[in-house]
mmCIF file of C-alpha atoms in Angstrom:
data_model
loop_
_atom_site.group_PDB
_atom_site.id
_atom_site.type_symbol
_atom_site.label_atom_id
_atom_site.label_comp_id
_atom_site.label_asym_id
_atom_site.label_seq_id
_atom_site.Cartn_x
_atom_site.Cartn_y
_atom_site.Cartn_z
ATOM 1 C CA MET A 1 287.554 -45.448 174.272
ATOM 2 C CA LYS A 2 289.080 -45.654 170.801
ATOM 3 C CA THR A 3 292.502 -45.864 172.458
ATOM 4 C CA LEU A 4 291.309 -48.731 174.639
ATOM 5 C CA GLU A 5 290.311 -50.613 171.492
ATOM 6 C CA THR A 6 293.976 -50.638 170.448
ATOM 7 C CA LEU A 7 294.972 -52.317 173.729
ATOM 8 C CA VAL A 8 292.384 -55.101 173.998
ATOM 9 C CA PRO A 9 289.472 -56.559 172.012
ATOM 10 C CA LEU A 10 286.566 -54.263 172.834
ATOM 11 C CA GLU A 11 282.976 -53.846 171.684
ATOM 12 C CA PHE A 12 280.915 -50.966 173.056
ATOM 13 C CA THR A 13 278.168 -48.418 172.550
ATOM 14 C CA LEU A 14 278.301 -44.911 173.984
ATOM 15 C CA GLU A 15 275.335 -42.751 174.974
ATOM 16 C CA ALA A 16 274.672 -39.605 176.993
ATOM 17 C CA VAL A 17 272.778 -40.120 180.260
ATOM 18 C CA GLN A 18 271.564 -37.825 183.018
ATOM 19 C CA GLU A 19 273.256 -38.676 186.279
ATOM 20 C CA GLY A 20 274.519 -36.963 189.425
ATOM 21 C CA ARG A 21 273.148 -34.159 191.560
ATOM 22 C CA THR A 22 273.683 -31.498 188.913
ATOM 23 C CA GLY A 23 271.824 -33.351 186.182
ATOM 24 C CA LYS A 24 274.883 -32.729 184.027
ATOM 25 C CA PRO A 25 275.010 -35.248 181.153
ATOM 26 C CA LEU A 26 277.574 -38.011 181.556
ATOM 27 C CA LEU A 27 278.472 -40.646 179.021
ATOM 28 C CA GLN A 28 277.709 -44.293 179.598
ATOM 29 C CA ALA A 29 279.656 -47.007 177.816
ATOM 30 C CA GLU A 30 278.186 -50.485 177.566
ATOM 31 C CA GLY A 31 279.789 -53.459 175.878
ATOM 32 C CA ARG A 32 282.144 -56.403 176.227
ATOM 33 C CA LEU A 33 285.835 -56.423 177.121
ATOM 34 C CA LEU A 34 287.580 -59.673 176.154
ATOM 35 C CA GLY A 35 284.138 -61.246 176.218
ATOM 36 C CA THR A 36 283.228 -59.865 179.673
ATOM 37 C CA ALA A 37 280.211 -57.519 179.840
ATOM 38 C CA PHE A 38 280.660 -54.036 181.335
ATOM 39 C CA VAL A 39 278.760 -50.817 181.958
ATOM 40 C CA TRP A 40 280.896 -47.767 182.780
ATOM 41 C CA ARG A 41 280.153 -44.133 183.472
ATOM 42 C CA VAL A 42 282.584 -42.133 181.348
ATOM 43 C CA GLU A 43 283.927 -38.742 182.427
ATOM 44 C CA GLU A 44 285.672 -36.959 179.550
ATOM 45 C CA MET A 45 288.480 -34.520 180.369
ATOM 46 C CA LYS A 46 290.576 -33.342 177.456
ATOM 47 C CA HIS A 47 292.863 -31.391 179.814
ATOM 48 C CA PHE A 48 293.071 -33.501 182.973
ATOM 49 C CA LYS A 49 294.670 -31.645 185.908
ATOM 50 C CA LYS A 50 295.640 -32.525 189.451
ATOM 51 C CA THR A 51 292.782 -30.419 190.794
ATOM 52 C CA ASP A 52 290.297 -32.611 188.879
ATOM 53 C CA GLU A 53 291.081 -35.601 191.079
ATOM 54 C CA ALA A 54 288.791 -34.565 193.940
ATOM 55 C CA HIS A 55 285.893 -34.286 191.480
ATOM 56 C CA LEU A 56 286.627 -37.815 190.263
ATOM 57 C CA LEU A 57 286.633 -39.115 193.840
ATOM 58 C CA LEU A 58 283.139 -37.669 194.261
ATOM 59 C CA GLN A 59 281.931 -39.132 190.974
ATOM 60 C CA ARG A 60 283.465 -42.502 191.829
ATOM 61 C CA ASP A 61 281.021 -43.023 194.691
ATOM 62 C CA ARG A 62 277.942 -41.401 193.201
ATOM 63 C CA GLY A 63 276.823 -43.788 190.487
ATOM 64 C CA THR A 64 275.698 -47.381 190.266
ATOM 65 C CA HIS A 65 278.328 -48.296 187.652
ATOM 66 C CA PRO A 66 282.143 -48.007 187.786
ATOM 67 C CA LEU A 67 283.705 -44.745 186.635
ATOM 68 C CA LEU A 68 286.116 -44.432 183.710
ATOM 69 C CA LEU A 69 288.120 -41.277 183.028
ATOM 70 C CA ALA A 70 288.749 -40.652 179.325
ATOM 71 C CA ALA A 71 291.517 -38.043 179.225
ATOM 72 C CA GLY A 72 293.855 -36.378 176.790
ATOM 73 C CA TYR A 73 296.856 -37.335 178.916
ATOM 74 C CA VAL A 74 297.434 -38.760 182.399
ATOM 75 C CA ALA A 75 300.968 -38.287 183.763
ATOM 76 C CA PRO A 76 302.610 -41.215 185.628
ATOM 77 C CA GLU A 77 302.235 -39.581 189.077
ATOM 78 C CA ALA A 78 298.535 -38.906 188.488
ATOM 79 C CA ALA A 79 298.083 -42.406 187.072
ATOM 80 C CA ALA A 80 299.443 -43.901 190.300
ATOM 81 C CA ARG A 81 297.070 -41.787 192.402
ATOM 82 C CA LEU A 82 294.062 -42.755 190.268
ATOM 83 C CA LYS A 83 294.995 -46.438 190.519
ATOM 84 C CA GLU A 84 295.353 -46.092 194.305
ATOM 85 C CA ALA A 85 291.889 -44.504 194.436
ATOM 86 C CA GLY A 86 290.384 -47.250 192.280
ATOM 87 C CA ILE A 87 289.507 -44.919 189.396
ATOM 88 C CA GLN A 88 289.857 -46.447 185.939
ATOM 89 C CA PHE A 89 291.259 -44.301 183.139
ATOM 90 C CA VAL A 90 292.465 -44.323 179.568
ATOM 91 C CA ASP A 91 294.175 -41.509 177.658
ATOM 92 C CA THR A 92 294.965 -40.762 174.025
ATOM 93 C CA ALA A 93 298.649 -41.623 174.531
ATOM 94 C CA GLY A 94 297.790 -45.231 175.389
ATOM 95 C CA ASN A 95 298.121 -45.070 179.180
ATOM 96 C CA ALA A 96 295.389 -46.948 181.000
ATOM 97 C CA PHE A 97 294.188 -48.538 184.204
ATOM 98 C CA ILE A 98 291.278 -50.933 183.775
ATOM 99 C CA ASN A 99 290.244 -53.224 186.613
ATOM 100 C CA HIS A 100 287.379 -55.340 185.335
ATOM 101 C CA PRO A 101 287.975 -58.922 186.535
ATOM 102 C CA PRO A 102 289.274 -61.067 185.064
ATOM 103 C CA VAL A 103 290.736 -58.216 182.961
ATOM 104 C CA LEU A 104 293.438 -55.997 184.483
ATOM 105 C CA ILE A 105 295.229 -53.378 182.374
ATOM 106 C CA TRP A 106 297.927 -51.128 183.839
ATOM 107 C CA THR A 107 300.169 -49.217 181.473
ATOM 108 C CA THR A 108 301.726 -45.827 182.074
ATOM 109 C CA GLY A 109 304.650 -43.644 181.029
ATOM 110 C CA LYS A 110 303.620 -43.191 177.396
ATOM 111 C CA LYS A 111 303.942 -39.620 176.133
ATOM 112 C CA PRO A 112 301.340 -37.897 173.933
ATOM 113 C CA ALA A 113 302.331 -37.332 170.307
ATOM 114 C CA GLU A 114 301.716 -33.603 170.755
ATOM 115 C CA LYS A 115 300.688 -31.393 173.639
ATOM 116 C CA ALA A 116 297.165 -30.054 173.290
ATOM 117 C CA PRO A 117 296.845 -26.282 173.801
ATOM 118 C CA LEU A 118 295.336 -25.272 177.125
ATOM 119 C CA PRO A 119 291.782 -23.929 176.945
ATOM 120 C CA ARG A 120 291.175 -20.248 177.615
ATOM 121 C CA THR A 121 289.564 -19.874 181.028
ATOM 122 C CA GLY A 122 287.948 -16.469 180.465
ATOM 123 C CA ARG A 123 287.919 -13.484 182.776
ATOM 124 C CA ILE A 124 285.507 -14.976 185.312
ATOM 125 C CA PHE A 125 288.090 -17.564 186.386
ATOM 126 C CA ARG A 126 291.047 -15.203 186.689
ATOM 127 C CA GLY A 127 292.112 -12.745 189.395
ATOM 128 C CA ALA A 128 289.315 -10.475 190.552
ATOM 129 C CA GLY A 129 286.769 -12.581 188.677
ATOM 130 C CA LEU A 130 287.488 -15.459 191.069
ATOM 131 C CA LYS A 131 286.891 -13.152 194.028
ATOM 132 C CA ILE A 132 283.469 -12.216 192.650
ATOM 133 C CA VAL A 133 282.512 -15.832 191.951
ATOM 134 C CA PHE A 134 283.512 -16.772 195.522
ATOM 135 C CA THR A 135 281.352 -13.946 196.884
ATOM 136 C CA LEU A 136 278.353 -15.056 194.802
ATOM 137 C CA LEU A 137 278.735 -18.700 195.799
ATOM 138 C CA CYS A 138 278.769 -17.714 199.471
ATOM 139 C CA ARG A 139 275.908 -15.238 199.041
ATOM 140 C CA PRO A 140 273.859 -16.210 195.954
ATOM 141 C CA GLU A 141 271.223 -13.570 196.727
ATOM 142 C CA LEU A 142 273.739 -10.935 195.600
ATOM 143 C CA ALA A 143 273.185 -12.051 191.990
ATOM 144 C CA GLY A 144 269.993 -9.985 192.009
ATOM 145 C CA LYS A 145 271.597 -6.883 193.533
ATOM 146 C CA PRO A 146 273.102 -3.870 191.717
ATOM 147 C CA TYR A 147 276.653 -4.297 190.442
ATOM 148 C CA ARG A 148 277.826 -1.652 192.900
ATOM 149 C CA ASP A 149 276.728 -3.833 195.838
ATOM 150 C CA ILE A 150 278.494 -6.855 194.352
ATOM 151 C CA ALA A 151 281.687 -4.856 193.761
ATOM 152 C CA GLU A 152 281.741 -3.480 197.324
ATOM 153 C CA THR A 153 281.119 -6.898 198.893
ATOM 154 C CA ALA A 154 283.777 -8.611 196.758
ATOM 155 C CA GLY A 155 286.265 -5.744 197.144
ATOM 156 C CA VAL A 156 286.715 -5.199 193.401
ATOM 157 C CA ALA A 157 286.172 -2.367 190.925
ATOM 158 C CA LEU A 158 282.667 -1.696 189.626
ATOM 159 C CA GLY A 159 283.722 -2.382 186.028
ATOM 160 C CA THR A 160 285.206 -5.734 187.042
ATOM 161 C CA ALA A 161 281.938 -6.725 188.710
ATOM 162 C CA ALA A 162 279.935 -5.761 185.620
ATOM 163 C CA ASN A 163 282.252 -7.680 183.275
ATOM 164 C CA THR A 164 282.272 -10.777 185.483
ATOM 165 C CA MET A 165 278.485 -10.804 185.787
ATOM 166 C CA ALA A 166 278.233 -10.527 182.005
ATOM 167 C CA GLY A 167 280.638 -13.451 181.642
ATOM 168 C CA LEU A 168 278.629 -15.558 184.090
ATOM 169 C CA ALA A 169 275.422 -14.776 182.205
ATOM 170 C CA GLU A 170 277.089 -15.672 178.915
ATOM 171 C CA ARG A 171 278.020 -19.100 180.319
ATOM 172 C CA GLY A 172 274.539 -19.671 181.718
ATOM 173 C CA PHE A 173 275.395 -19.307 185.418
ATOM 174 C CA ILE A 174 273.282 -16.137 185.791
ATOM 175 C CA VAL A 175 269.727 -16.251 184.459
ATOM 176 C CA GLN A 176 266.764 -13.901 184.469
ATOM 177 C CA ALA A 177 264.217 -15.133 186.998
ATOM 178 C CA HIS A 178 260.695 -13.745 187.449
ATOM 179 C CA LYS A 179 260.245 -10.045 186.725
ATOM 180 C CA ARG A 180 263.683 -8.382 186.635
ATOM 181 C CA GLU A 181 265.400 -10.535 189.229
ATOM 182 C CA LYS A 182 268.650 -12.314 188.331
ATOM 183 C CA LYS A 183 269.525 -15.681 189.818
ATOM 184 C CA LEU A 184 272.699 -17.748 190.248
ATOM 185 C CA VAL A 185 272.158 -21.273 188.881
ATOM 186 C CA ARG A 186 274.215 -24.429 188.252
ATOM 187 C CA ARG A 187 276.052 -23.610 191.466
ATOM 188 C CA GLU A 188 277.675 -26.996 191.906
ATOM 189 C CA GLU A 189 279.192 -26.858 188.425
ATOM 190 C CA LEU A 190 280.315 -23.250 188.968
ATOM 191 C CA PHE A 191 281.889 -24.141 192.304
ATOM 192 C CA GLY A 192 283.863 -26.994 190.759
ATOM 193 C CA GLN A 193 285.346 -24.666 188.152
ATOM 194 C CA TRP A 194 285.998 -21.927 190.718
ATOM 195 C CA ALA A 195 287.750 -24.262 193.192
ATOM 196 C CA ALA A 196 290.105 -25.635 190.531
ATOM 197 C CA ALA A 197 290.932 -22.164 189.166
ATOM 198 C CA TYR A 198 291.473 -20.741 192.658
ATOM 199 C CA ALA A 199 293.861 -23.564 193.579
ATOM 200 C CA GLU A 200 295.781 -23.256 190.303
ATOM 201 C CA THR A 201 296.041 -19.472 189.900
ATOM 202 C CA LEU A 202 294.775 -17.020 192.518
ATOM 203 C CA ARG A 203 295.896 -18.788 195.683
ATOM 204 C CA GLN A 204 299.625 -18.390 195.079
ATOM 205 C CA LYS A 205 299.141 -14.671 194.433
ATOM 206 C CA LEU A 206 297.504 -14.285 197.857
ATOM 207 C CA LEU A 207 300.468 -15.782 199.727
ATOM 208 C CA LEU A 208 301.894 -13.218 202.175
ATOM 209 C CA GLY A 209 304.663 -15.464 203.443
ATOM 210 C CA ARG A 210 305.749 -18.842 204.776
ATOM 211 C CA PHE A 211 306.960 -19.376 208.319
ATOM 212 C CA HIS A 212 308.051 -22.062 210.742
ATOM 213 C CA GLY A 213 306.106 -22.845 213.896
ATOM 214 C CA GLU A 214 306.703 -25.399 216.625
ATOM 215 C CA ARG A 215 305.053 -28.789 216.135
ATOM 216 C CA GLU A 216 301.279 -28.543 216.627
ATOM 217 C CA TRP A 217 301.672 -24.954 217.870
ATOM 218 C CA TRP A 218 298.188 -24.243 216.549
ATOM 219 C CA LYS A 219 296.417 -26.772 218.784
ATOM 220 C CA GLY A 220 294.412 -25.061 221.489
ATOM 221 C CA LEU A 221 295.168 -21.602 220.081
ATOM 222 C CA GLN A 222 292.219 -19.228 220.422
ATOM 223 C CA LEU A 223 292.319 -17.050 217.319
ATOM 224 C CA ASP A 224 291.051 -13.508 217.299
ATOM 225 C CA THR A 225 288.778 -14.035 214.291
ATOM 226 C CA ALA A 226 288.872 -10.328 213.501
ATOM 227 C CA ALA A 227 292.597 -10.795 212.852
ATOM 228 C CA ALA A 228 292.777 -14.237 211.235
ATOM 229 C CA GLN A 229 291.012 -17.494 210.410
ATOM 230 C CA TRP A 230 292.215 -21.013 209.740
ATOM 231 C CA GLY A 231 292.195 -22.433 206.226
ATOM 232 C CA GLY A 232 293.639 -25.559 204.633
ATOM 233 C CA GLU A 233 294.480 -28.630 206.688
ATOM 234 C CA VAL A 234 293.893 -27.129 210.143
ATOM 235 C CA ALA A 235 290.438 -25.917 209.098
ATOM 236 C CA ALA A 236 289.725 -29.328 207.560
ATOM 237 C CA TRP A 237 290.781 -31.030 210.802
ATOM 238 C CA LYS A 238 288.501 -28.740 212.809
ATOM 239 C CA LEU A 239 285.572 -29.386 210.453
ATOM 240 C CA THR A 240 285.985 -33.157 210.099
ATOM 241 C CA GLY A 241 288.680 -34.542 212.418
ATOM 242 C CA TYR A 242 289.657 -36.531 209.343
ATOM 243 C CA LEU A 243 293.365 -35.801 208.872
ATOM 244 C CA LYS A 244 296.503 -34.834 210.765
ATOM 245 C CA PRO A 245 297.606 -31.388 209.525
ATOM 246 C CA GLU A 246 301.141 -31.055 208.198
ATOM 247 C CA THR A 247 300.840 -27.396 207.187
ATOM 248 C CA ALA A 248 298.980 -24.664 209.077
ATOM 249 C CA THR A 249 297.200 -22.161 206.822
ATOM 250 C CA LEU A 250 296.054 -18.776 208.097
ATOM 251 C CA TYR A 251 294.088 -16.117 206.244
ATOM 252 C CA THR A 252 294.561 -12.596 207.579
ATOM 253 C CA ASN A 253 294.448 -8.967 206.502
ATOM 254 C CA ARG A 254 297.748 -7.564 205.275
ATOM 255 C CA ASN A 255 297.954 -5.043 208.106
ATOM 256 C CA ARG A 256 297.591 -7.782 210.763
ATOM 257 C CA ILE A 257 300.330 -10.165 209.638
ATOM 258 C CA ALA A 258 303.098 -8.692 211.833
ATOM 259 C CA GLU A 259 301.161 -9.071 215.087
ATOM 260 C CA LEU A 260 300.129 -12.588 214.089
ATOM 261 C CA VAL A 261 303.742 -13.618 213.491
ATOM 262 C CA VAL A 262 305.018 -12.054 216.722
ATOM 263 C CA ALA A 263 302.186 -13.351 218.916
ATOM 264 C CA ASN A 264 302.723 -16.931 217.762
ATOM 265 C CA LYS A 265 306.546 -16.819 217.631
ATOM 266 C CA LEU A 266 306.660 -17.725 213.953
ATOM 267 C CA LYS A 267 309.961 -17.518 212.083
ATOM 268 C CA LYS A 268 310.345 -16.614 208.414
ATOM 269 C CA ASP A 269 311.052 -19.774 206.410
ATOM 270 C CA PRO A 270 310.365 -20.197 202.661
ATOM 271 C CA ARG A 271 309.789 -23.923 203.238
ATOM 272 C CA GLY A 272 308.090 -23.593 206.602
ATOM 273 C CA ASN A 273 305.070 -25.457 207.916
ATOM 274 C CA VAL A 274 302.972 -22.286 208.220
ATOM 275 C CA GLU A 275 301.546 -20.282 205.326
ATOM 276 C CA ILE A 276 299.773 -16.951 205.689
ATOM 277 C CA LEU A 277 297.474 -15.712 202.938
ATOM 278 C CA ASP A 278 295.615 -12.492 202.287
ATOM 279 C CA ARG A 279 291.998 -12.585 203.496
ATOM 280 C CA PHE A 280 290.545 -11.126 200.320
ATOM 281 C CA TRP A 281 286.815 -11.243 201.082
ATOM 282 C CA MET A 282 284.401 -9.283 203.240
ATOM 283 C CA ARG A 283 283.351 -11.568 206.074
ATOM 284 C CA GLU A 284 279.668 -12.429 206.409
ATOM 285 C CA LYS A 285 278.077 -11.242 209.667
ATOM 286 C CA GLU A 286 276.807 -14.721 210.494
ATOM 287 C CA ARG A 287 280.323 -16.184 210.111
ATOM 288 C CA GLN A 288 282.349 -13.536 211.948
ATOM 289 C CA GLU A 289 282.790 -15.722 215.031
ATOM 290 C CA ASP A 290 284.000 -18.748 213.048
ATOM 291 C CA ASP A 291 287.710 -19.449 213.419
ATOM 292 C CA THR A 292 287.725 -21.311 210.084
ATOM 293 C CA VAL A 293 287.199 -19.807 206.637
ATOM 294 C CA HIS A 294 284.207 -20.786 204.514
ATOM 295 C CA PRO A 295 284.174 -24.515 203.631
ATOM 296 C CA PHE A 296 284.357 -23.521 199.947
ATOM 297 C CA LEU A 297 287.810 -22.102 200.597
ATOM 298 C CA VAL A 298 288.900 -25.026 202.784
ATOM 299 C CA TYR A 299 288.019 -27.400 199.948
ATOM 300 C CA ALA A 300 289.971 -25.320 197.409
ATOM 301 C CA ASP A 301 292.978 -25.169 199.759
ATOM 302 C CA LEU A 302 292.998 -28.965 199.929
ATOM 303 C CA LEU A 303 292.881 -29.177 196.130
ATOM 304 C CA ALA A 304 295.983 -26.975 195.987
ATOM 305 C CA ILE A 305 297.878 -29.460 198.200
ATOM 306 C CA GLY A 306 296.592 -32.337 196.117
ATOM 307 C CA ASP A 307 297.950 -35.463 197.818
ATOM 308 C CA GLN A 308 295.858 -38.552 198.517
ATOM 309 C CA ARG A 309 294.995 -37.687 202.123
ATOM 310 C CA THR A 310 293.912 -34.118 201.346
ATOM 311 C CA MET A 311 291.889 -35.208 198.310
ATOM 312 C CA GLU A 312 290.035 -37.758 200.431
ATOM 313 C CA THR A 313 289.426 -35.092 203.089
ATOM 314 C CA ALA A 314 288.186 -32.678 200.415
ATOM 315 C CA LYS A 315 285.651 -35.331 199.431
ATOM 316 C CA VAL A 316 284.462 -35.612 203.047
ATOM 317 C CA ILE A 317 284.072 -31.822 203.326
ATOM 318 C CA TYR A 318 282.187 -31.708 200.040
ATOM 319 C CA GLU A 319 279.702 -34.338 201.161
ATOM 320 C CA ARG A 320 279.277 -33.091 204.751
ATOM 321 C CA GLN A 321 279.576 -29.329 204.382
ATOM 322 C CA LEU A 322 279.009 -28.187 200.806
ATOM 323 C CA THR A 323 276.080 -29.986 199.199
ATOM 324 C CA GLU A 324 273.553 -27.839 201.086
ATOM 325 C CA TYR A 325 274.854 -24.761 199.249
ATOM 326 C CA PHE A 326 273.990 -26.231 195.853
ATOM 327 C CA ARG A 327 270.255 -26.649 196.380
ATOM 328 C CA GLU A 328 268.349 -24.397 194.003
ATOM 329 C CA ASP A 329 264.751 -23.262 194.395
#
């Protein structure tokens, strides 16, 4: 907001308010811009990333007042996407998009004076920690089980499970409920952090290969769900019918990839339209017949692609498929 003051005459007050399904405090700015009154919800992001855009799309439609992103830096490509989505922003470098008739501000391409150091994510949002968080989000009741059960279900070492649970407790995502029972809380906030970290770090490490398949080869294909499940755009299309897939994503076990490639006549191609990833989780009994992976993973896959159509589809999946998982007793 201080940066915005350097661009136009601005008077404002800033206060913390409770808003949104998580009850997470947001800032509200109220004032006058070139004499025109405004009330904005302000989302602060010191380190704004591409994977944050889906979250902003959700926030854009949740409140009664327009949203403003206050960021450390917004690159030109991201600025164009935010403008296209109707999300106002201002950063410390002096880039901004403000659409508050009769005021319109659009300036981009300015570089920050210095690059802020990236925050440390901690062990819970790296490698095996992400696998454990995914398991807990899918099955929150496991938070109250012995670490050995959590480790076996997530397919990680016992020590890794213990360390990750300690990290989650330290950040307030695991709390002591009645008696000795532990409980997973603030699930929506945890999911948002997990999805971004998965898309940015773990996903690429799970890639088993890229291939080329004939156009729409996947349509009508009856998958053996014991061998593979759809993720990404194909899964999103099956769940919502909202987009036309450009890349087919399959999750499979490492020992099943050869038969999958042969059966579907896929050809090795580093830039191909088919990607096959390692199915790293233990499938839930009630989901073993599903030919799509958990909606959590579909959403994170779409974040990794990160174009306008997949971000909009991620928003649809969030609202239709995911909100039920965030209800807490």
